[in-house]
Amino acid sequence: MTETLQDDAAAATAARLLAHDTFDAKCVLRPIMDQTTSRWATLIISALITGPHRFAQLHARVGGISQKMLAQNLKALARTGLVHREVAPTTPPQVTYSLTELGASLAGPLTELIGWYGRHGDELLAAQADYDRGQSEVS
């Protein structure tokens, strides 16, 4: 009986520790991770680190994003608690987006990632060119 209790306790501990194992295909956080680390979400969160933005400001700031993609990403980020959507009672309504505390805590690492690309851009492009040359020689 004691052995069964210990096994149950070990299983419960393992389940708790693995509850958010993003390497596990069944991890419930994977869809959120996919949404928040997409190209657009990363840029939106990074843009909002400077302060609240209206939709048009974000659209102008995040080059290349369509209005539809911006709206979809903002909705997903609001759903995950990273972005706050505030609607002012005006005609027409003025909507402002800002980072929540949770979103601000993610913005730092994301902007660091973007900065890393900037710092290593030449190396990344050179590596791609070297790889492509090697592939063309093999063909």
mmCIF file of C-alpha atoms in Angstrom, residues 36-97:
data_model
loop_
_atom_site.group_PDB
_atom_site.id
_atom_site.type_symbol
_atom_site.label_atom_id
_atom_site.label_comp_id
_atom_site.label_asym_id
_atom_site.label_seq_id
_atom_site.Cartn_x
_atom_site.Cartn_y
_atom_site.Cartn_z
ATOM 1 C CA THR A 36 3.541 34.942 -29.511
ATOM 2 C CA THR A 37 6.753 34.020 -31.324
ATOM 3 C CA SER A 38 5.427 34.518 -34.834
ATOM 4 C CA ARG A 39 7.080 37.213 -36.910
ATOM 5 C CA TRP A 40 4.131 39.572 -36.583
ATOM 6 C CA ALA A 41 3.452 39.068 -32.879
ATOM 7 C CA THR A 42 7.120 39.570 -32.047
ATOM 8 C CA LEU A 43 7.179 42.850 -33.952
ATOM 9 C CA ILE A 44 3.857 44.035 -32.496
ATOM 10 C CA ILE A 45 4.974 43.336 -28.928
ATOM 11 C CA SER A 46 8.305 45.027 -29.601
ATOM 12 C CA ALA A 47 6.548 48.075 -31.070
ATOM 13 C CA LEU A 48 4.299 48.359 -28.022
ATOM 14 C CA ILE A 49 7.266 48.397 -25.631
ATOM 15 C CA THR A 50 7.586 52.133 -26.336
ATOM 16 C CA GLY A 51 4.042 52.757 -25.134
ATOM 17 C CA PRO A 52 0.402 52.600 -26.219
ATOM 18 C CA HIS A 53 -0.395 52.732 -29.929
ATOM 19 C CA ARG A 54 -3.541 53.150 -31.930
ATOM 20 C CA PHE A 55 -4.244 50.605 -34.670
ATOM 21 C CA ALA A 56 -3.084 52.907 -37.496
ATOM 22 C CA GLN A 57 0.140 53.698 -35.619
ATOM 23 C CA LEU A 58 0.898 50.001 -35.203
ATOM 24 C CA HIS A 59 0.071 49.350 -38.847
ATOM 25 C CA ALA A 60 2.517 52.050 -39.905
ATOM 26 C CA ARG A 61 5.194 50.899 -37.433
ATOM 27 C CA VAL A 62 5.127 47.190 -38.358
ATOM 28 C CA GLY A 63 6.097 47.362 -42.014
ATOM 29 C CA GLY A 64 4.557 44.827 -44.355
ATOM 30 C CA ILE A 65 1.729 43.643 -42.113
ATOM 31 C CA SER A 66 -1.771 43.750 -43.559
ATOM 32 C CA GLN A 67 -4.594 45.248 -41.541
ATOM 33 C CA LYS A 68 -6.200 41.805 -41.356
ATOM 34 C CA MET A 69 -3.042 40.182 -39.958
ATOM 35 C CA LEU A 70 -2.569 43.038 -37.499
ATOM 36 C CA ALA A 71 -6.139 42.676 -36.256
ATOM 37 C CA GLN A 72 -5.808 38.888 -35.936
ATOM 38 C CA ASN A 73 -2.532 39.130 -34.053
ATOM 39 C CA LEU A 74 -3.789 41.853 -31.716
ATOM 40 C CA LYS A 75 -6.847 39.748 -30.914
ATOM 41 C CA ALA A 76 -4.683 36.683 -30.188
ATOM 42 C CA LEU A 77 -2.267 38.719 -28.052
ATOM 43 C CA ALA A 78 -5.162 40.239 -26.097
ATOM 44 C CA ARG A 79 -6.622 36.764 -25.592
ATOM 45 C CA THR A 80 -3.341 35.515 -24.108
ATOM 46 C CA GLY A 81 -3.174 38.478 -21.736
ATOM 47 C CA LEU A 82 -0.151 40.126 -23.335
ATOM 48 C CA VAL A 83 -1.901 43.124 -24.880
ATOM 49 C CA HIS A 84 -4.592 45.349 -23.405
ATOM 50 C CA ARG A 85 -7.226 46.764 -25.764
ATOM 51 C CA GLU A 86 -8.855 49.970 -24.570
ATOM 52 C CA VAL A 87 -11.839 51.432 -26.382
ATOM 53 C CA ALA A 88 -12.577 55.121 -25.756
ATOM 54 C CA PRO A 89 -16.290 55.983 -25.834
ATOM 55 C CA THR A 90 -16.028 58.379 -28.766
ATOM 56 C CA THR A 91 -17.565 58.463 -32.218
ATOM 57 C CA PRO A 92 -15.947 56.711 -33.931
ATOM 58 C CA PRO A 93 -14.500 54.630 -31.088
ATOM 59 C CA GLN A 94 -10.780 55.144 -30.509
ATOM 60 C CA VAL A 95 -8.977 51.910 -29.761
ATOM 61 C CA THR A 96 -5.584 51.945 -28.101
ATOM 62 C CA TYR A 97 -3.334 48.934 -27.566
#
